[in-house]
Amino acid sequence: MLAALDHVQLAAPPGTENALRAFYTGALGMTEIPKPPALAARGGCWFRAGAVHLHLGAEHDFRPAKKAHPGLRVTGIDALAARVTAHGAPVTWDDDLPGHRRFYSEDPVGNRLEFLQPH
């Protein structure tokens, strides 16, 4: 039986770890967590904020996820949108989900991200 979602894995081109670190720690306020040594050799980086875990794995034939995305529930959505914008990422507000405020953005390698806050 399923008990919980452990993490979401997104792909990134090899060698983009520093840009990912700047965005996920700076713009989103996440903490980088060390990868196990055997996995660290593959590249990429892992992040968390509370129970939310995002893994960015290096993929040589990388194509950013433009439709598939994690939906990240947040508090203080306006302040987060301002932080994301200040880090140079786009913020596109969307009013189509009843009972929520939400926006879409992209990480530095073009992966789609959704941020939502219930009313």
Tab-separated table of N, CA and C in Angstrom:
chain	number	residue	atom	x	y	z
A	1	MET	N	0.823	-1.189	0.000
A	1	MET	CA	0.000	0.000	0.000
A	1	MET	C	0.866	1.252	0.000
A	2	LEU	N	0.412	2.273	-0.679
A	2	LEU	CA	1.110	3.558	-0.675
A	2	LEU	C	0.925	4.241	0.669
A	3	ALA	N	1.998	4.846	1.174
A	3	ALA	CA	1.927	5.521	2.466
A	3	ALA	C	2.181	7.019	2.351
A	4	ALA	N	3.067	7.413	1.432
A	4	ALA	CA	3.413	8.830	1.287
A	4	ALA	C	4.198	9.004	0.001
A	5	LEU	N	4.316	10.240	-0.426
A	5	LEU	CA	5.185	10.573	-1.541
A	5	LEU	C	6.555	10.882	-0.968
A	6	ASP	N	7.571	10.142	-1.365
A	6	ASP	CA	8.909	10.322	-0.818
A	6	ASP	C	9.621	11.523	-1.433
A	7	HIS	N	9.592	11.645	-2.757
A	7	HIS	CA	10.251	12.756	-3.436
A	7	HIS	C	9.737	12.853	-4.867
A	8	VAL	N	10.045	13.971	-5.505
A	8	VAL	CA	9.792	14.152	-6.933
A	8	VAL	C	11.135	14.333	-7.593
A	9	GLN	N	11.358	13.622	-8.693
A	9	GLN	CA	12.611	13.712	-9.450
A	9	GLN	C	12.368	14.540	-10.705
A	10	LEU	N	13.197	15.554	-10.906
A	10	LEU	CA	13.213	16.332	-12.138
A	10	LEU	C	14.575	16.148	-12.776
A	11	ALA	N	14.646	16.319	-14.066
A	11	ALA	CA	15.914	16.168	-14.774
A	11	ALA	C	16.533	17.537	-15.033
A	12	ALA	N	17.840	17.521	-15.271
A	12	ALA	CA	18.591	18.739	-15.594
A	12	ALA	C	19.810	18.340	-16.410
A	13	PRO	N	20.319	19.255	-17.229
A	13	PRO	CA	21.528	18.926	-17.979
A	13	PRO	C	22.725	18.804	-17.037
A	14	PRO	N	23.663	17.922	-17.352
A	14	PRO	CA	24.880	17.834	-16.538
A	14	PRO	C	25.579	19.193	-16.472
A	15	GLY	N	26.144	19.490	-15.314
A	15	GLY	CA	26.906	20.717	-15.141
A	15	GLY	C	26.086	21.936	-14.745
A	16	THR	N	24.784	21.769	-14.479
A	16	THR	CA	23.948	22.916	-14.119
A	16	THR	C	23.665	22.985	-12.612
A	17	GLU	N	24.388	22.212	-11.838
A	17	GLU	CA	24.118	22.131	-10.401
A	17	GLU	C	24.200	23.494	-9.702
A	18	ASN	N	25.169	24.332	-10.049
A	18	ASN	CA	25.292	25.626	-9.371
A	18	ASN	C	24.087	26.520	-9.631
A	19	ALA	N	23.588	26.541	-10.846
A	19	ALA	CA	22.389	27.325	-11.158
A	19	ALA	C	21.179	26.763	-10.418
A	20	LEU	N	21.081	25.445	-10.341
A	20	LEU	CA	19.974	24.817	-9.612
A	20	LEU	C	20.057	25.149	-8.127
A	21	ARG	N	21.256	25.078	-7.572
A	21	ARG	CA	21.432	25.421	-6.155
A	21	ARG	C	20.994	26.852	-5.882
A	22	ALA	N	21.399	27.779	-6.725
A	22	ALA	CA	21.047	29.185	-6.529
A	22	ALA	C	19.534	29.370	-6.544
A	23	PHE	N	18.847	28.690	-7.440
A	23	PHE	CA	17.399	28.835	-7.542
A	23	PHE	C	16.673	28.131	-6.395
A	24	TYR	N	16.958	26.862	-6.201
A	24	TYR	CA	16.193	26.096	-5.216
A	24	TYR	C	16.479	26.537	-3.784
A	25	THR	N	17.699	26.958	-3.481
A	25	THR	CA	17.976	27.458	-2.131
A	25	THR	C	17.658	28.945	-2.025
A	26	GLY	N	18.039	29.730	-3.029
A	26	GLY	CA	17.838	31.176	-2.970
A	26	GLY	C	16.402	31.598	-3.197
A	27	ALA	N	15.837	31.221	-4.319
A	27	ALA	CA	14.478	31.654	-4.651
A	27	ALA	C	13.425	30.910	-3.841
A	28	LEU	N	13.602	29.607	-3.672
A	28	LEU	CA	12.572	28.804	-3.004
A	28	LEU	C	12.846	28.578	-1.527
A	29	GLY	N	14.040	28.915	-1.053
A	29	GLY	CA	14.343	28.753	0.366
A	29	GLY	C	14.503	27.313	0.812
A	30	MET	N	14.792	26.416	-0.115
A	30	MET	CA	14.997	25.011	0.235
A	30	MET	C	16.421	24.815	0.751
A	31	THR	N	16.658	23.680	1.357
A	31	THR	CA	17.974	23.311	1.856
A	31	THR	C	18.512	22.185	0.991
A	32	GLU	N	19.761	22.307	0.561
A	32	GLU	CA	20.360	21.196	-0.174
A	32	GLU	C	20.698	20.085	0.810
A	33	ILE	N	20.382	18.871	0.429
A	33	ILE	CA	20.724	17.715	1.258
A	33	ILE	C	21.729	16.862	0.492
A	34	PRO	N	22.697	16.284	1.198
A	34	PRO	CA	23.727	15.519	0.498
A	34	PRO	C	23.157	14.245	-0.125
A	35	LYS	N	23.651	13.953	-1.312
A	35	LYS	CA	23.307	12.696	-1.964
A	35	LYS	C	24.243	11.615	-1.430
A	36	PRO	N	23.802	10.376	-1.359
A	36	PRO	CA	24.717	9.301	-0.995
A	36	PRO	C	25.888	9.270	-1.983
A	37	PRO	N	27.098	8.936	-1.520
A	37	PRO	CA	28.283	8.995	-2.389
A	37	PRO	C	28.121	8.289	-3.738
A	38	ALA	N	27.520	7.129	-3.749
A	38	ALA	CA	27.368	6.395	-5.012
A	38	ALA	C	26.474	7.161	-5.993
A	39	LEU	N	25.496	7.883	-5.472
A	39	LEU	CA	24.599	8.656	-6.331
A	39	LEU	C	25.173	10.036	-6.661
A	40	ALA	N	25.972	10.593	-5.766
A	40	ALA	CA	26.578	11.904	-6.007
A	40	ALA	C	27.473	11.877	-7.238
A	41	ALA	N	28.101	10.742	-7.505
A	41	ALA	CA	28.983	10.617	-8.659
A	41	ALA	C	28.224	10.787	-9.982
A	42	ARG	N	26.918	10.642	-9.957
A	42	ARG	CA	26.101	10.784	-11.170
A	42	ARG	C	25.765	12.238	-11.489
A	43	GLY	N	26.064	13.154	-10.570
A	43	GLY	CA	25.703	14.556	-10.758
A	43	GLY	C	24.320	14.836	-10.218
A	44	GLY	N	23.882	16.078	-10.377
A	44	GLY	CA	22.589	16.484	-9.865
A	44	GLY	C	22.681	16.922	-8.420
A	45	CYS	N	21.548	17.273	-7.843
A	45	CYS	CA	21.495	17.699	-6.449
A	45	CYS	C	20.091	17.483	-5.891
A	46	TRP	N	20.024	17.369	-4.565
A	46	TRP	CA	18.769	17.124	-3.871
A	46	TRP	C	18.464	18.279	-2.929
A	47	PHE	N	17.164	18.583	-2.773
A	47	PHE	CA	16.728	19.679	-1.921
A	47	PHE	C	15.521	19.265	-1.104
A	48	ARG	N	15.340	19.969	0.028
A	48	ARG	CA	14.132	19.730	0.825
A	48	ARG	C	13.710	21.008	1.525
A	49	ALA	N	12.433	21.051	1.840
A	49	ALA	CA	11.834	22.081	2.685
A	49	ALA	C	10.752	21.364	3.472
A	50	GLY	N	11.005	21.113	4.742
A	50	GLY	CA	10.074	20.312	5.533
A	50	GLY	C	9.958	18.920	4.940
A	51	ALA	N	8.734	18.494	4.673
A	51	ALA	CA	8.503	17.153	4.119
A	51	ALA	C	8.612	17.109	2.595
A	52	VAL	N	8.845	18.260	1.955
A	52	VAL	CA	8.941	18.322	0.493
A	52	VAL	C	10.376	18.031	0.074
A	53	HIS	N	10.551	17.009	-0.753
A	53	HIS	CA	11.873	16.631	-1.261
A	53	HIS	C	11.842	16.670	-2.784
A	54	LEU	N	12.766	17.433	-3.372
A	54	LEU	CA	12.926	17.482	-4.824
A	54	LEU	C	14.330	17.012	-5.168
A	55	HIS	N	14.424	16.086	-6.093
A	55	HIS	CA	15.710	15.584	-6.576
A	55	HIS	C	15.888	16.055	-8.010
A	56	LEU	N	17.031	16.632	-8.315
A	56	LEU	CA	17.368	17.047	-9.671
A	56	LEU	C	18.479	16.133	-10.145
A	57	GLY	N	18.186	15.315	-11.141
A	57	GLY	CA	19.155	14.350	-11.650
A	57	GLY	C	19.701	14.756	-12.997
A	58	ALA	N	20.990	14.536	-13.181
A	58	ALA	CA	21.639	14.867	-14.455
A	58	ALA	C	21.182	13.899	-15.537
A	59	GLU	N	20.799	14.470	-16.681
A	59	GLU	CA	20.345	13.667	-17.815
A	59	GLU	C	21.023	14.214	-19.070
A	60	HIS	N	21.788	13.363	-19.735
A	60	HIS	CA	22.578	13.813	-20.891
A	60	HIS	C	21.719	14.267	-22.065
A	61	ASP	N	20.600	13.601	-22.312
A	61	ASP	CA	19.707	13.998	-23.406
A	61	ASP	C	18.533	14.783	-22.822
A	62	PHE	N	18.840	15.812	-22.053
A	62	PHE	CA	17.841	16.553	-21.286
A	62	PHE	C	16.880	17.336	-22.167
A	63	ARG	N	15.602	17.265	-21.796
A	63	ARG	CA	14.550	18.123	-22.331
A	63	ARG	C	13.716	18.560	-21.130
A	64	PRO	N	13.504	19.853	-20.923
A	64	PRO	CA	12.749	20.290	-19.751
A	64	PRO	C	11.298	19.821	-19.791
A	65	ALA	N	10.764	19.548	-18.612
A	65	ALA	CA	9.355	19.181	-18.491
A	65	ALA	C	8.523	20.444	-18.659
A	66	LYS	N	7.736	20.521	-19.720
A	66	LYS	CA	6.917	21.700	-19.999
A	66	LYS	C	5.464	21.523	-19.559
A	67	LYS	N	5.007	20.294	-19.435
A	67	LYS	CA	3.642	20.023	-18.979
A	67	LYS	C	3.680	19.336	-17.615
A	68	ALA	N	4.426	18.254	-17.514
A	68	ALA	CA	4.560	17.560	-16.230
A	68	ALA	C	5.259	18.486	-15.247
A	69	HIS	N	4.826	18.454	-13.979
A	69	HIS	CA	5.405	19.362	-12.995
A	69	HIS	C	5.008	18.943	-11.590
A	70	PRO	N	5.806	19.324	-10.593
A	70	PRO	CA	5.347	19.170	-9.220
A	70	PRO	C	4.423	20.331	-8.870
A	71	GLY	N	3.392	20.055	-8.127
A	71	GLY	CA	2.512	21.093	-7.581
A	71	GLY	C	2.911	21.285	-6.131
A	72	LEU	N	3.448	22.436	-5.810
A	72	LEU	CA	4.002	22.692	-4.480
A	72	LEU	C	3.075	23.613	-3.700
A	73	ARG	N	2.491	23.089	-2.615
A	73	ARG	CA	1.616	23.896	-1.767
A	73	ARG	C	2.479	24.817	-0.925
A	74	VAL	N	2.109	26.086	-0.873
A	74	VAL	CA	2.936	27.091	-0.210
A	74	VAL	C	2.093	27.950	0.735
A	75	THR	N	2.779	28.702	1.568
A	75	THR	CA	2.193	29.786	2.345
A	75	THR	C	2.906	31.055	1.895
A	76	GLY	N	2.248	32.194	2.021
A	76	GLY	CA	2.874	33.440	1.607
A	76	GLY	C	3.167	33.483	0.121
A	77	ILE	N	2.171	33.161	-0.683
A	77	ILE	CA	2.392	33.010	-2.126
A	77	ILE	C	2.858	34.305	-2.795
A	78	ASP	N	2.390	35.461	-2.322
A	78	ASP	CA	2.822	36.721	-2.937
A	78	ASP	C	4.307	36.979	-2.684
A	79	ALA	N	4.757	36.723	-1.459
A	79	ALA	CA	6.178	36.899	-1.141
A	79	ALA	C	7.029	35.915	-1.938
A	80	LEU	N	6.536	34.689	-2.099
A	80	LEU	CA	7.286	33.707	-2.885
A	80	LEU	C	7.369	34.143	-4.344
A	81	ALA	N	6.275	34.625	-4.902
A	81	ALA	CA	6.284	35.094	-6.293
A	81	ALA	C	7.302	36.216	-6.460
A	82	ALA	N	7.383	37.112	-5.488
A	82	ALA	CA	8.368	38.199	-5.555
A	82	ALA	C	9.793	37.656	-5.504
A	83	ARG	N	10.053	36.651	-4.667
A	83	ARG	CA	11.393	36.045	-4.590
A	83	ARG	C	11.758	35.366	-5.897
A	84	VAL	N	10.810	34.630	-6.466
A	84	VAL	CA	11.049	33.927	-7.729
A	84	VAL	C	11.361	34.944	-8.833
A	85	THR	N	10.584	36.014	-8.890
A	85	THR	CA	10.823	37.065	-9.885
A	85	THR	C	12.191	37.707	-9.677
A	86	ALA	N	12.549	37.975	-8.417
A	86	ALA	CA	13.843	38.595	-8.110
A	86	ALA	C	15.011	37.720	-8.540
A	87	HIS	N	14.786	36.416	-8.627
A	87	HIS	CA	15.833	35.495	-9.094
A	87	HIS	C	15.788	35.297	-10.607
A	88	GLY	N	14.976	36.102	-11.298
A	88	GLY	CA	14.959	36.079	-12.755
A	88	GLY	C	14.080	35.029	-13.386
A	89	ALA	N	13.259	34.355	-12.596
A	89	ALA	CA	12.380	33.320	-13.148
A	89	ALA	C	11.009	33.927	-13.434
A	90	PRO	N	10.316	33.413	-14.443
A	90	PRO	CA	8.992	33.949	-14.768
A	90	PRO	C	7.956	33.555	-13.721
A	91	VAL	N	6.937	34.382	-13.562
A	91	VAL	CA	5.783	34.080	-12.714
A	91	VAL	C	4.543	34.320	-13.564
A	92	THR	N	3.759	33.263	-13.771
A	92	THR	CA	2.531	33.349	-14.542
A	92	THR	C	1.372	32.926	-13.647
A	93	TRP	N	0.565	33.899	-13.256
A	93	TRP	CA	-0.574	33.624	-12.385
A	93	TRP	C	-1.669	32.915	-13.171
A	94	ASP	N	-2.408	32.038	-12.467
A	94	ASP	CA	-3.483	31.264	-13.090
A	94	ASP	C	-4.654	31.204	-12.104
A	95	ASP	N	-5.843	31.586	-12.553
A	95	ASP	CA	-7.036	31.633	-11.700
A	95	ASP	C	-7.986	30.456	-11.936
A	96	ASP	N	-7.553	29.422	-12.628
A	96	ASP	CA	-8.468	28.369	-13.052
A	96	ASP	C	-8.737	27.270	-12.026
A	97	LEU	N	-8.056	27.263	-10.891
A	97	LEU	CA	-8.272	26.218	-9.886
A	97	LEU	C	-9.092	26.800	-8.737
A	98	PRO	N	-10.372	26.434	-8.645
A	98	PRO	CA	-11.218	26.992	-7.589
A	98	PRO	C	-10.626	26.737	-6.196
A	99	GLY	N	-10.758	27.763	-5.349
A	99	GLY	CA	-10.321	27.622	-3.964
A	99	GLY	C	-8.835	27.821	-3.747
A	100	HIS	N	-8.105	28.219	-4.789
A	100	HIS	CA	-6.658	28.372	-4.690
A	100	HIS	C	-6.178	29.624	-5.420
A	101	ARG	N	-5.087	30.163	-4.947
A	101	ARG	CA	-4.277	31.103	-5.727
A	101	ARG	C	-3.088	30.296	-6.184
A	102	ARG	N	-2.684	30.482	-7.432
A	102	ARG	CA	-1.530	29.723	-7.909
A	102	ARG	C	-0.820	30.454	-9.027
A	103	PHE	N	0.464	30.084	-9.164
A	103	PHE	CA	1.237	30.565	-10.300
A	103	PHE	C	2.157	29.460	-10.769
A	104	TYR	N	2.589	29.606	-12.013
A	104	TYR	CA	3.557	28.699	-12.609
A	104	TYR	C	4.866	29.447	-12.797
A	105	SER	N	5.954	28.708	-12.758
A	105	SER	CA	7.267	29.261	-13.024
A	105	SER	C	8.116	28.172	-13.654
A	106	GLU	N	9.389	28.488	-13.828
A	106	GLU	CA	10.363	27.522	-14.358
A	106	GLU	C	11.631	27.622	-13.547
A	107	ASP	N	12.297	26.488	-13.391
A	107	ASP	CA	13.618	26.528	-12.766
A	107	ASP	C	14.641	26.970	-13.823
A	108	PRO	N	15.917	27.118	-13.476
A	108	PRO	CA	16.900	27.645	-14.436
A	108	PRO	C	17.107	26.811	-15.695
A	109	VAL	N	16.673	25.546	-15.672
A	109	VAL	CA	16.850	24.704	-16.862
A	109	VAL	C	15.535	24.497	-17.614
A	110	GLY	N	14.470	25.200	-17.184
A	110	GLY	CA	13.214	25.175	-17.919
A	110	GLY	C	12.158	24.210	-17.426
A	111	ASN	N	12.372	23.516	-16.307
A	111	ASN	CA	11.345	22.632	-15.771
A	111	ASN	C	10.189	23.442	-15.210
A	112	ARG	N	8.974	23.038	-15.539
A	112	ARG	CA	7.771	23.729	-15.073
A	112	ARG	C	7.543	23.426	-13.594
A	113	LEU	N	7.148	24.447	-12.832
A	113	LEU	CA	6.837	24.308	-11.413
A	113	LEU	C	5.528	25.028	-11.137
A	114	GLU	N	4.657	24.408	-10.342
A	114	GLU	CA	3.402	25.025	-9.937
A	114	GLU	C	3.444	25.298	-8.435
A	115	PHE	N	3.027	26.495	-8.039
A	115	PHE	CA	2.966	26.878	-6.640
A	115	PHE	C	1.526	27.254	-6.339
A	116	LEU	N	0.926	26.659	-5.307
A	116	LEU	CA	-0.462	26.935	-5.017
A	116	LEU	C	-0.698	27.088	-3.518
A	117	GLN	N	-1.639	27.963	-3.202
A	117	GLN	CA	-2.019	28.233	-1.827
A	117	GLN	C	-3.529	28.212	-1.751
A	118	PRO	N	-4.101	27.341	-0.897
A	118	PRO	CA	-5.556	27.359	-0.737
A	118	PRO	C	-6.029	28.688	-0.161
A	119	HIS	N	-7.253	29.122	-0.534
A	119	HIS	CA	-7.846	30.355	0.025
A	119	HIS	C	-8.169	30.110	1.478
